[in-house]
mmCIF file with all atom_site columns, C-alpha atoms in Angstrom:
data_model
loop_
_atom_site.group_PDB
_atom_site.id
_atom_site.type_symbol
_atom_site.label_atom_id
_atom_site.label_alt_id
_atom_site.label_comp_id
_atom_site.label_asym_id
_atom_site.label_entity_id
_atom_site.label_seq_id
_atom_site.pdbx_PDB_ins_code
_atom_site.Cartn_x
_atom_site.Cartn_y
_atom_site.Cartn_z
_atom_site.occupancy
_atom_site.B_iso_or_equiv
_atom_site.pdbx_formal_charge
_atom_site.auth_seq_id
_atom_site.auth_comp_id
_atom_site.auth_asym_id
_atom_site.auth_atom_id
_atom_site.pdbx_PDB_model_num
ATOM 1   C CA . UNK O 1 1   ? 2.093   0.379  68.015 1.00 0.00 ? 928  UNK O CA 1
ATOM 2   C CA . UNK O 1 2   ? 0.563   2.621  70.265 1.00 0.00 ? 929  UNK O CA 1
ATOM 3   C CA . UNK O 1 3   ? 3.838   5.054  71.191 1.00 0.00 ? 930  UNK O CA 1
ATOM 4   C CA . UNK O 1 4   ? 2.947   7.540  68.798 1.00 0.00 ? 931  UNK O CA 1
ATOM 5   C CA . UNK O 1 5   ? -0.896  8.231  69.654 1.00 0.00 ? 932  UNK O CA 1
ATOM 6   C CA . UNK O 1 6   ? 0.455   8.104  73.992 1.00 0.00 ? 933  UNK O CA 1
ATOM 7   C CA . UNK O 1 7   ? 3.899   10.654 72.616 1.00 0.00 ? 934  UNK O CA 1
ATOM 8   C CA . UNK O 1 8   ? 1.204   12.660 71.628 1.00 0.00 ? 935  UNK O CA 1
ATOM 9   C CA . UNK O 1 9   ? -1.157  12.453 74.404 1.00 0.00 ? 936  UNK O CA 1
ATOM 10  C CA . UNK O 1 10  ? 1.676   13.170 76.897 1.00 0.00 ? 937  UNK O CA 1
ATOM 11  C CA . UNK O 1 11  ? 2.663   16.638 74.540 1.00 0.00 ? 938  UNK O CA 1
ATOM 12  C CA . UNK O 1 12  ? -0.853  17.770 76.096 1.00 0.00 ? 939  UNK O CA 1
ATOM 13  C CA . UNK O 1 13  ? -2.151  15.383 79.408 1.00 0.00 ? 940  UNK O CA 1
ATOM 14  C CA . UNK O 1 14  ? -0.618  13.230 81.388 1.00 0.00 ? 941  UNK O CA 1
ATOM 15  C CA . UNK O 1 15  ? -2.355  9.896  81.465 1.00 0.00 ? 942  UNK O CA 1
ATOM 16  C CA . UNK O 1 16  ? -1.336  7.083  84.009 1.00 0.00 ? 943  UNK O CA 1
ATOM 17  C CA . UNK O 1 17  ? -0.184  3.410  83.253 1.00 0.00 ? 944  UNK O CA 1
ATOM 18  C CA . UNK O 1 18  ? -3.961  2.647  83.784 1.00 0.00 ? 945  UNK O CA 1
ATOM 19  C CA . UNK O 1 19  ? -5.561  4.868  82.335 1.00 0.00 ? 946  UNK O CA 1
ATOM 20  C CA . UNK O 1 20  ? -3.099  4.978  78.943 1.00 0.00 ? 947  UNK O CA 1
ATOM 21  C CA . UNK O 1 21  ? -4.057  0.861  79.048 1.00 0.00 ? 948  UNK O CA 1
ATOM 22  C CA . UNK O 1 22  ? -7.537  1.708  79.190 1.00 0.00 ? 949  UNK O CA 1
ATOM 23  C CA . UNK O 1 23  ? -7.304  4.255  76.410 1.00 0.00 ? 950  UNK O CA 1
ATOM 24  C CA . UNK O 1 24  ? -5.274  1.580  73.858 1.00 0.00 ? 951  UNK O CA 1
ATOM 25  C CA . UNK O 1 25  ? -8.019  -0.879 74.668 1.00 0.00 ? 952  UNK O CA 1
ATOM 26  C CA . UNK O 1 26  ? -10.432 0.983  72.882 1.00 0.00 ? 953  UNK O CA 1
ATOM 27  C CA . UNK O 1 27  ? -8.567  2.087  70.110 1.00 0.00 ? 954  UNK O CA 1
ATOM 28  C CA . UNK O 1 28  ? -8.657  -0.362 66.538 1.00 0.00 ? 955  UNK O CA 1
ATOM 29  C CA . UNK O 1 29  ? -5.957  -0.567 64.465 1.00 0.00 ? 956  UNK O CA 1
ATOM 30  C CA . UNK O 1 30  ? -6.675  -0.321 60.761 1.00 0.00 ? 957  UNK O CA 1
ATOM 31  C CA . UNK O 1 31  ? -4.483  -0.835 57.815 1.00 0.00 ? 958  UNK O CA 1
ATOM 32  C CA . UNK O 1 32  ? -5.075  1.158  54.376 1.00 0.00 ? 959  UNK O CA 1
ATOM 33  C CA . UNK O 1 33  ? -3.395  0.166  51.093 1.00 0.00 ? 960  UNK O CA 1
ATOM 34  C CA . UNK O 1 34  ? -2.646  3.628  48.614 1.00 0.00 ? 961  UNK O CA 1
ATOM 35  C CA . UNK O 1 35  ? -5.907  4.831  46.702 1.00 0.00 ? 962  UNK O CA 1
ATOM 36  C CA . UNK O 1 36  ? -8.200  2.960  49.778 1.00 0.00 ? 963  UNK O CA 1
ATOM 37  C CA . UNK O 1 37  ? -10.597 4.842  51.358 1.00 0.00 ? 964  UNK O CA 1
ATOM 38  C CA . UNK O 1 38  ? -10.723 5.208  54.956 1.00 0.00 ? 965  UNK O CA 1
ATOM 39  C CA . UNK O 1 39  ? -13.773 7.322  54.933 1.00 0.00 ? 966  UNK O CA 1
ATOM 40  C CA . UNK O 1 40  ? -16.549 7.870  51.517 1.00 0.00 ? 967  UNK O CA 1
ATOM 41  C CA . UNK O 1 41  ? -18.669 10.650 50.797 1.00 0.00 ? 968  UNK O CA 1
ATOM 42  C CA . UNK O 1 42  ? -22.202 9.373  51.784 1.00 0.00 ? 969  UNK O CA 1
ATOM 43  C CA . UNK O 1 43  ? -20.737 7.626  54.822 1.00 0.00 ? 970  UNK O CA 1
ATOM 44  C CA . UNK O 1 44  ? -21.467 8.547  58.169 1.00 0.00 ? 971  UNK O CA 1
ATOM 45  C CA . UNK O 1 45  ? -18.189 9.323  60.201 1.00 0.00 ? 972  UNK O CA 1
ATOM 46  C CA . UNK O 1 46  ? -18.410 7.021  62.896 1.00 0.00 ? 973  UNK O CA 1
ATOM 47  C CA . UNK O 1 47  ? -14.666 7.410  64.003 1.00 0.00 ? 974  UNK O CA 1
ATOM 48  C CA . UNK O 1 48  ? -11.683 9.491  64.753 1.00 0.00 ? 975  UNK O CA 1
ATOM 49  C CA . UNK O 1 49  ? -8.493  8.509  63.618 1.00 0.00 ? 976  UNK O CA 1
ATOM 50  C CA . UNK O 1 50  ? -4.491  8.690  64.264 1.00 0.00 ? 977  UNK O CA 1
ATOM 51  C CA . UNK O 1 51  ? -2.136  8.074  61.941 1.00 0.00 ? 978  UNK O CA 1
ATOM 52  C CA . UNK O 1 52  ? 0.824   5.887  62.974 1.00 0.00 ? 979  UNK O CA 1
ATOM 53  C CA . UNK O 1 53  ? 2.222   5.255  59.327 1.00 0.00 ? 980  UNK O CA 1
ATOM 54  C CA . UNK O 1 54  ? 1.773   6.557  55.925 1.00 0.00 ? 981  UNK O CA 1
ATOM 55  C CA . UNK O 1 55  ? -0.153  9.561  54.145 1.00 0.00 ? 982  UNK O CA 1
ATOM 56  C CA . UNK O 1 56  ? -4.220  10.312 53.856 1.00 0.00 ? 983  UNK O CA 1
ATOM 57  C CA . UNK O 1 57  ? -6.074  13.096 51.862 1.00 0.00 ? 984  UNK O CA 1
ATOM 58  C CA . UNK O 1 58  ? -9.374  14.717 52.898 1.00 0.00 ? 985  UNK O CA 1
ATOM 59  C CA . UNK O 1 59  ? -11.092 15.791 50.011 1.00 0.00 ? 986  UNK O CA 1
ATOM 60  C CA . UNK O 1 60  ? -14.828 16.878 49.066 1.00 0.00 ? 987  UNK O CA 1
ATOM 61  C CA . UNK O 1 61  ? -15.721 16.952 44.642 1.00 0.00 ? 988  UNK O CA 1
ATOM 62  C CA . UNK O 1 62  ? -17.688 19.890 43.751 1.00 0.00 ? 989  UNK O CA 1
ATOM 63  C CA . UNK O 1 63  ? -20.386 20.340 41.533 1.00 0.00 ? 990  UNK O CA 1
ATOM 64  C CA . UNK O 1 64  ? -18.179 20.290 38.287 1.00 0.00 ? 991  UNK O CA 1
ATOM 65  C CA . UNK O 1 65  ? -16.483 17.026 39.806 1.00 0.00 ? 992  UNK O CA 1
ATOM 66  C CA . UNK O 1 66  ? -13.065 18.533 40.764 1.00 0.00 ? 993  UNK O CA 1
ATOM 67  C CA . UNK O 1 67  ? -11.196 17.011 43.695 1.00 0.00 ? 994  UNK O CA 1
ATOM 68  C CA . UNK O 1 68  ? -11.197 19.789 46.409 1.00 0.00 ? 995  UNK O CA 1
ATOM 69  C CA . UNK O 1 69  ? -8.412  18.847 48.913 1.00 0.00 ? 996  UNK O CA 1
ATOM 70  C CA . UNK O 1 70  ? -8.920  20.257 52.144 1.00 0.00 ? 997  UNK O CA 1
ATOM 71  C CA . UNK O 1 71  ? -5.911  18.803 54.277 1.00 0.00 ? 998  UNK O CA 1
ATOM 72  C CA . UNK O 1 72  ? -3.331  16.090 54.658 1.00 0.00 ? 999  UNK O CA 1
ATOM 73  C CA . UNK O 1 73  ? -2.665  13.699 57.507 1.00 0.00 ? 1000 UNK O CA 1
ATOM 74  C CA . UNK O 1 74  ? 0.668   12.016 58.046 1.00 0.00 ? 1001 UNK O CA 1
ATOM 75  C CA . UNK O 1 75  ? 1.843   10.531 61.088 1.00 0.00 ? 1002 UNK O CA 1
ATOM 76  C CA . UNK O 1 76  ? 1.503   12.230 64.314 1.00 0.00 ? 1003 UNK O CA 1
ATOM 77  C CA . UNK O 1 77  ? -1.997  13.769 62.955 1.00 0.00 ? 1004 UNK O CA 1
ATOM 78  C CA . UNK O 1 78  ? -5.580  13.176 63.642 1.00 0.00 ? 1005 UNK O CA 1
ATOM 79  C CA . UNK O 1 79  ? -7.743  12.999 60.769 1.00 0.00 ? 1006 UNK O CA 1
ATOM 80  C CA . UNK O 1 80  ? -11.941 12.681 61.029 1.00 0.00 ? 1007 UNK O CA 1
ATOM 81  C CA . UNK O 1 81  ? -14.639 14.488 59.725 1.00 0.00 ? 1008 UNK O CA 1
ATOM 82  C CA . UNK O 1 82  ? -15.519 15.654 63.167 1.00 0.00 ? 1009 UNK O CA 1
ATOM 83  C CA . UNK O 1 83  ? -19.075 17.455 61.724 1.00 0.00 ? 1010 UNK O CA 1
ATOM 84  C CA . UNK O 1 84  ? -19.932 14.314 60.388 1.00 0.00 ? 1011 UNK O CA 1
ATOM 85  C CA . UNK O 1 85  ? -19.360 12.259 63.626 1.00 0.00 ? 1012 UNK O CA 1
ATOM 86  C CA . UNK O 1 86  ? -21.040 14.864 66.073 1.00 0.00 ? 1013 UNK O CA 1
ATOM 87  C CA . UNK O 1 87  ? -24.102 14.923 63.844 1.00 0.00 ? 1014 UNK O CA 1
ATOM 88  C CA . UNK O 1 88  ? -24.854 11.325 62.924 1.00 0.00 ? 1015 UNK O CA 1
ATOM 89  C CA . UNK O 1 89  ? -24.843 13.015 59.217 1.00 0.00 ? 1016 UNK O CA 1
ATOM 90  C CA . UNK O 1 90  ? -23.254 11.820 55.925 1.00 0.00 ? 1017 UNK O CA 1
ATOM 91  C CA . UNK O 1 91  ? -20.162 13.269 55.185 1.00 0.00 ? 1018 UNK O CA 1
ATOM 92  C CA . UNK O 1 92  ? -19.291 14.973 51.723 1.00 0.00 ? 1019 UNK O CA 1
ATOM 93  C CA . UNK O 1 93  ? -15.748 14.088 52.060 1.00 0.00 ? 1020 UNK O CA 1
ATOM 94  C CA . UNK O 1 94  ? -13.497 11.604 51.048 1.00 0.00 ? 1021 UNK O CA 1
ATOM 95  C CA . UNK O 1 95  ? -10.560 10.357 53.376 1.00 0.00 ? 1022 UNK O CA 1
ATOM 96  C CA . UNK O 1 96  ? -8.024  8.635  51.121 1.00 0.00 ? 1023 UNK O CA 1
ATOM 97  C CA . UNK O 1 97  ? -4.492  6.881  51.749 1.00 0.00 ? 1024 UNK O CA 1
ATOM 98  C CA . UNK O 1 98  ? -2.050  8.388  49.439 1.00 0.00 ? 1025 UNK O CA 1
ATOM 99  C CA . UNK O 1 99  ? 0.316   5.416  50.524 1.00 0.00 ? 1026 UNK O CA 1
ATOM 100 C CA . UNK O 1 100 ? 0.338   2.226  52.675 1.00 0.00 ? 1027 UNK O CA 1
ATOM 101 C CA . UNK O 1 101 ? -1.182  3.686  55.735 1.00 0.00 ? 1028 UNK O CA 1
ATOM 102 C CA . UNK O 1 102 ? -1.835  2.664  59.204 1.00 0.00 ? 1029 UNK O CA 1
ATOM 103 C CA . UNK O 1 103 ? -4.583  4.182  61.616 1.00 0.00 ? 1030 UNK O CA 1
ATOM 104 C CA . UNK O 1 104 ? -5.731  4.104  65.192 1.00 0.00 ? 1031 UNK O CA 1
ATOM 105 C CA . UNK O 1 105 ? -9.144  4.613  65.085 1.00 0.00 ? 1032 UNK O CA 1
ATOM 106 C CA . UNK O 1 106 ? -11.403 4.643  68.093 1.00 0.00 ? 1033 UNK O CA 1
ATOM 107 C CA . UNK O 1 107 ? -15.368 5.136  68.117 1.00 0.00 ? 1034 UNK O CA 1
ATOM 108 C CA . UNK O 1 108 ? -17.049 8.127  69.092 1.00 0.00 ? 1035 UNK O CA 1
ATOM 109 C CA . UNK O 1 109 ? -19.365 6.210  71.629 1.00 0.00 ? 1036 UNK O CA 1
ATOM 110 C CA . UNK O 1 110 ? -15.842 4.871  73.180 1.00 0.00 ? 1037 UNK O CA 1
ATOM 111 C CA . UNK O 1 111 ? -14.296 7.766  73.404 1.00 0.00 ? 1038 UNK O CA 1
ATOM 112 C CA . UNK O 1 112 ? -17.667 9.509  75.419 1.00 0.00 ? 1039 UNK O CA 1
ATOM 113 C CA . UNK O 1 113 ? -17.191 6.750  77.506 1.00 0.00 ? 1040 UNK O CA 1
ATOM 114 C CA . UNK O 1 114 ? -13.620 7.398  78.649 1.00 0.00 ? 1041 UNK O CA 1
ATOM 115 C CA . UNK O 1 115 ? -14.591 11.078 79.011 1.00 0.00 ? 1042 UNK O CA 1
ATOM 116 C CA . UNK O 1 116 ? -16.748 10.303 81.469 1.00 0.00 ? 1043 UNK O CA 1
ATOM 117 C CA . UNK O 1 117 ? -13.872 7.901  83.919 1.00 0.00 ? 1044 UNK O CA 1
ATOM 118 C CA . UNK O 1 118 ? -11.163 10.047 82.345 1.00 0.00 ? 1045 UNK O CA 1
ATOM 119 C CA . UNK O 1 119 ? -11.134 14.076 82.244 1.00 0.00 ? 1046 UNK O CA 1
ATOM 120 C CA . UNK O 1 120 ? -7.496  14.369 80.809 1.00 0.00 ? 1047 UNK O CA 1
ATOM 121 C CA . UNK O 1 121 ? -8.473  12.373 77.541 1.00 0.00 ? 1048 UNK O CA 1
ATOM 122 C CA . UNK O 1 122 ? -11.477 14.707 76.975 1.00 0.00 ? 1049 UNK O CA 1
ATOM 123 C CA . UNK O 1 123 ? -9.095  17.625 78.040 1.00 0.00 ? 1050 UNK O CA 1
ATOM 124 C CA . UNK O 1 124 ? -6.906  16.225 75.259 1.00 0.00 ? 1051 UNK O CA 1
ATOM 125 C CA . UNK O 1 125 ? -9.541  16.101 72.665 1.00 0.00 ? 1052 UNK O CA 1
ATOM 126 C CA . UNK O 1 126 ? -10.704 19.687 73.381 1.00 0.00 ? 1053 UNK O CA 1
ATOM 127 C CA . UNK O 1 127 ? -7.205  20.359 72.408 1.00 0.00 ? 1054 UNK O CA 1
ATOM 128 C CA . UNK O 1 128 ? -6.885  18.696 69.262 1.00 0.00 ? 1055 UNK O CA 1
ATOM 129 C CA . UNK O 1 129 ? -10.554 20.094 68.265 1.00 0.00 ? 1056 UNK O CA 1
ATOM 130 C CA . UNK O 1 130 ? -9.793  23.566 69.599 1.00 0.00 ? 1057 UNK O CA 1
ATOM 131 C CA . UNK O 1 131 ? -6.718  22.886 67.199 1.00 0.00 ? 1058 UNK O CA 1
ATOM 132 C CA . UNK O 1 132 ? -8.180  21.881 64.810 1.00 0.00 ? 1059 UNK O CA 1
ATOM 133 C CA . UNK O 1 133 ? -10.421 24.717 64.822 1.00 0.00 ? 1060 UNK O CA 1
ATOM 134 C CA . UNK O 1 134 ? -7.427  27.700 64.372 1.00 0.00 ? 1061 UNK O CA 1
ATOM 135 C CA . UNK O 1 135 ? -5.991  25.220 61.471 1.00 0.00 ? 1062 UNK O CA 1
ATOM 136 C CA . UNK O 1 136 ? -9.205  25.756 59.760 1.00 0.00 ? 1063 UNK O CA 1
ATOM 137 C CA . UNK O 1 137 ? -9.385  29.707 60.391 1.00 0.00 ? 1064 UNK O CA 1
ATOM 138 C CA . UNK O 1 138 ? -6.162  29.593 59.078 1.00 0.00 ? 1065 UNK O CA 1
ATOM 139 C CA . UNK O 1 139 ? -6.786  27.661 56.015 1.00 0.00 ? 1066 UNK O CA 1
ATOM 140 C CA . UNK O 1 140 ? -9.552  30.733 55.401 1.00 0.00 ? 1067 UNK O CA 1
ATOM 141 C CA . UNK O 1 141 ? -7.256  33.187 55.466 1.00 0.00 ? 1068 UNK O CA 1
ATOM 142 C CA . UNK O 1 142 ? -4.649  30.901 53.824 1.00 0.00 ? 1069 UNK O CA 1
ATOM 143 C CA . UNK O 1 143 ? -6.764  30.787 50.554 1.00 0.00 ? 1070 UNK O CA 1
ATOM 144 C CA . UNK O 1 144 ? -7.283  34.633 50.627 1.00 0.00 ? 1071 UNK O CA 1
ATOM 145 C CA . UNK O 1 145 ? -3.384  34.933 49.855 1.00 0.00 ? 1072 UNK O CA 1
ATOM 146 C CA . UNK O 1 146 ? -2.050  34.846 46.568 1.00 0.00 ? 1073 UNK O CA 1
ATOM 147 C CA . UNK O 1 147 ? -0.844  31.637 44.764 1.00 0.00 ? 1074 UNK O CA 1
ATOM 148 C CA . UNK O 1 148 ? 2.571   32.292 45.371 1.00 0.00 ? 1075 UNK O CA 1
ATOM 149 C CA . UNK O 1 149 ? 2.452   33.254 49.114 1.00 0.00 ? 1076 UNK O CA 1
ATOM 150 C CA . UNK O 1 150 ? 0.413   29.822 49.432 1.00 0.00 ? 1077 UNK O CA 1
ATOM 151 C CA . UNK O 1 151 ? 2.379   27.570 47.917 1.00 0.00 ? 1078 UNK O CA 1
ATOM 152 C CA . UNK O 1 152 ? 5.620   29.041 50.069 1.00 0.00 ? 1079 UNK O CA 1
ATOM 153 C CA . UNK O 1 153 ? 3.599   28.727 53.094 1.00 0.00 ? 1080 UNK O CA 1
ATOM 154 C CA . UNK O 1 154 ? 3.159   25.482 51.958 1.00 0.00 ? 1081 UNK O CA 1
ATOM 155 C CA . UNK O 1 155 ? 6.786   24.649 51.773 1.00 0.00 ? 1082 UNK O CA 1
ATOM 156 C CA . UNK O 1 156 ? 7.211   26.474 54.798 1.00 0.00 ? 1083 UNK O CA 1
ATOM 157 C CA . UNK O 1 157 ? 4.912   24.860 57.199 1.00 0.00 ? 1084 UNK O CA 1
ATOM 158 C CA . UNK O 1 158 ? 4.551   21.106 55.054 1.00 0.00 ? 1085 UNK O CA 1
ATOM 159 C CA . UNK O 1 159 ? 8.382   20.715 53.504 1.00 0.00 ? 1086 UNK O CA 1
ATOM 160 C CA . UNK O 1 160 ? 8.192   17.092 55.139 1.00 0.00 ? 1087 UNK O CA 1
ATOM 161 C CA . UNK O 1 161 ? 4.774   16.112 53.363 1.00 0.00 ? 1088 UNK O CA 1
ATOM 162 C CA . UNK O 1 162 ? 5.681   17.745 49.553 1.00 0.00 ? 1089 UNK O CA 1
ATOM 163 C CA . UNK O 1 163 ? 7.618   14.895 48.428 1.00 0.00 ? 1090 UNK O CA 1
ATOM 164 C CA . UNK O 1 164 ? 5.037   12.668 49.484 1.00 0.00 ? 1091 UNK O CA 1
ATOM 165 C CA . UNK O 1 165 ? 1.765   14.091 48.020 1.00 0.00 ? 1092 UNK O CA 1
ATOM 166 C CA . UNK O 1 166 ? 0.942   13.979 43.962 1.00 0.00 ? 1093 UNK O CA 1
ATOM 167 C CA . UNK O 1 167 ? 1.456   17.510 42.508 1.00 0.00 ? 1094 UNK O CA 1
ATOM 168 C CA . UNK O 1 168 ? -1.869  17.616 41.416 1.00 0.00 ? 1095 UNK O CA 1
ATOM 169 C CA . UNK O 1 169 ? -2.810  16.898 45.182 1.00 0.00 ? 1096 UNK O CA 1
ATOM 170 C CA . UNK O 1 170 ? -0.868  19.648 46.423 1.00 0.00 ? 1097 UNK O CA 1
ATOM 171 C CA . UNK O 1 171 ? -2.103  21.977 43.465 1.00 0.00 ? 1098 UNK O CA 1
ATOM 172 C CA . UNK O 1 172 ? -5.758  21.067 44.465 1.00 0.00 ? 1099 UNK O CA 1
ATOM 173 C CA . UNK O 1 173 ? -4.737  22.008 48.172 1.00 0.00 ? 1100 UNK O CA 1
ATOM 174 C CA . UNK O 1 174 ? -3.599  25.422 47.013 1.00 0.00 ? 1101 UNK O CA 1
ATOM 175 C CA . UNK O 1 175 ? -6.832  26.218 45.240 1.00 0.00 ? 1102 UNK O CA 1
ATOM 176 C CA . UNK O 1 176 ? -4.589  26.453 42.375 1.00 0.00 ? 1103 UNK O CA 1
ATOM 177 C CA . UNK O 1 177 ? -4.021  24.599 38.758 1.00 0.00 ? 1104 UNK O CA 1
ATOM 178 C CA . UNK O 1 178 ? -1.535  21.485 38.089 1.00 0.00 ? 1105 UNK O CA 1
ATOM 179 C CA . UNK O 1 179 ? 0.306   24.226 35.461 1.00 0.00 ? 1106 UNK O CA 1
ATOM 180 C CA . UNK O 1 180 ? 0.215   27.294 38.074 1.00 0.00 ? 1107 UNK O CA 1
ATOM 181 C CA . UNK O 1 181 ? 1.985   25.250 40.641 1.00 0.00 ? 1108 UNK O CA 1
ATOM 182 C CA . UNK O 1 182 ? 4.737   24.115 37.591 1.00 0.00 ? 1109 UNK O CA 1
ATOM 183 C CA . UNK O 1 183 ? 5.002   27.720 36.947 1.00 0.00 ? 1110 UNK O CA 1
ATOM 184 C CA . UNK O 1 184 ? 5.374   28.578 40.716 1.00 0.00 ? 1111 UNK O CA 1
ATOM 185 C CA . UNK O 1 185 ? 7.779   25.661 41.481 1.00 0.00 ? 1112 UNK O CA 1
ATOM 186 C CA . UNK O 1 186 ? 10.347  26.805 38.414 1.00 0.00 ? 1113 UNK O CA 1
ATOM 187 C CA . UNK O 1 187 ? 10.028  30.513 39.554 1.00 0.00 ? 1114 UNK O CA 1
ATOM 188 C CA . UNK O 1 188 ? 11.434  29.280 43.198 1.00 0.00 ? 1115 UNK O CA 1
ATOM 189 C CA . UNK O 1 189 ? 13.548  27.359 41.667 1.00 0.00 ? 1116 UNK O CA 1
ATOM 190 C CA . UNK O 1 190 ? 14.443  30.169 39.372 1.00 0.00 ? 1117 UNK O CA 1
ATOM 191 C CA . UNK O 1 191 ? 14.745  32.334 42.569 1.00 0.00 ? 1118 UNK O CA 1
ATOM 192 C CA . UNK O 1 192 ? 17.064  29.776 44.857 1.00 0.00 ? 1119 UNK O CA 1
ATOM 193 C CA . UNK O 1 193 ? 19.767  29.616 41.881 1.00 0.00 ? 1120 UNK O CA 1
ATOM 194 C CA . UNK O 1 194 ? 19.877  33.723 41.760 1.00 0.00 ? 1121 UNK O CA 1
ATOM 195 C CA . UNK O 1 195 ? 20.723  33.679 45.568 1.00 0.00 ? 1122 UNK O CA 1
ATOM 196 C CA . UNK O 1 196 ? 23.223  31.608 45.622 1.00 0.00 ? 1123 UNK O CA 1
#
């Protein structure tokens, strides 16, 4: 159960058999059936999460009560509202399994405790926050670009996810309506058949 999260740890730090023990012990494992919430607007974030199996959405509803979707986590991918956690605040998103989906979740107040017996791990989490950080400069600049460069950017960088994801899901992720991305998806398709 816990290869994934320590595959990932080792792509950054390299933790020891004692300290990777020490690590698992504080982490929970959590199990989400599809359309269960992990996380609720109103909620304080009290954890950060892995995903071992299956498919979440982070989302926030404006004003007018349309589903904003601000990212995707699949497996391999961390998935919190970090603002939320830091500031003992409730959150305005929503963090919801698009399919059977299993977590590793460990509490903030664990995870200052192992920073303070183990410096790699909070080396590691700088990483994934300071990562986390370009992904959202980049989602700025993303949604500057016009519909068409953003949904092949999307293909581009989240071909693995596509099939996975609603299309209203991915439209809301584009900034974009359920009939623009139809429209976009037939022009590429449109496209693909001339080049071949």
């Amino acid at each position: 159960m816990y290869e994934l999260i320590l595959a990932h740890i080792a792509r950054h730090v390299t933790l020891d058999k004692q300290e990777q023990d020490a690590f698992c012990a504080a982490l929970q494992h959590r199990k989400l059936r599809r359309r269960q919430y992990l996380l609720q607007e109103g909620d304080i974030c009290r954890h950060d999460h892995f995903v071992i199996k299956g498919g979440l959405r982070q989302y926030e509803v404006d004003a007018d009560g349309r589903e904003n979707v601000m990212q995707f986590g699949f497996e391999d991918w961390w998935i919190s509202d970090w603002y939320s956690m830091l500031t003992n605040t409730p959150t305005v998103y929503n963090i919801e399994a698009l399919e059977d989906t299993e977590v590793l979740q460990i509490e903030r107040i664990k995870l200052e405790q192992l920073f303070i017996t183990m410096p790699k791990l909070e080396r590691y989490m700088r990483i994934i926050m300071l990562n986390a950080f370009v992904a959202l400069q980049r989602r700025v600049l993303f949604m500057q670009k016009p519909s068409a460069e953003r949904y092949a950017e999307f293909l581009r960088r989240y071909a693995h996810v596509e099939q996975r994801v609603a299309q209203q899901h991915v439209a809301s992720y584009l900034g974009i309506t359920r009939e623009t991305l139809s429209r976009l998806r037939s022009q590429m398709i449109k496209q693909r058949g001339e080049k071949l």
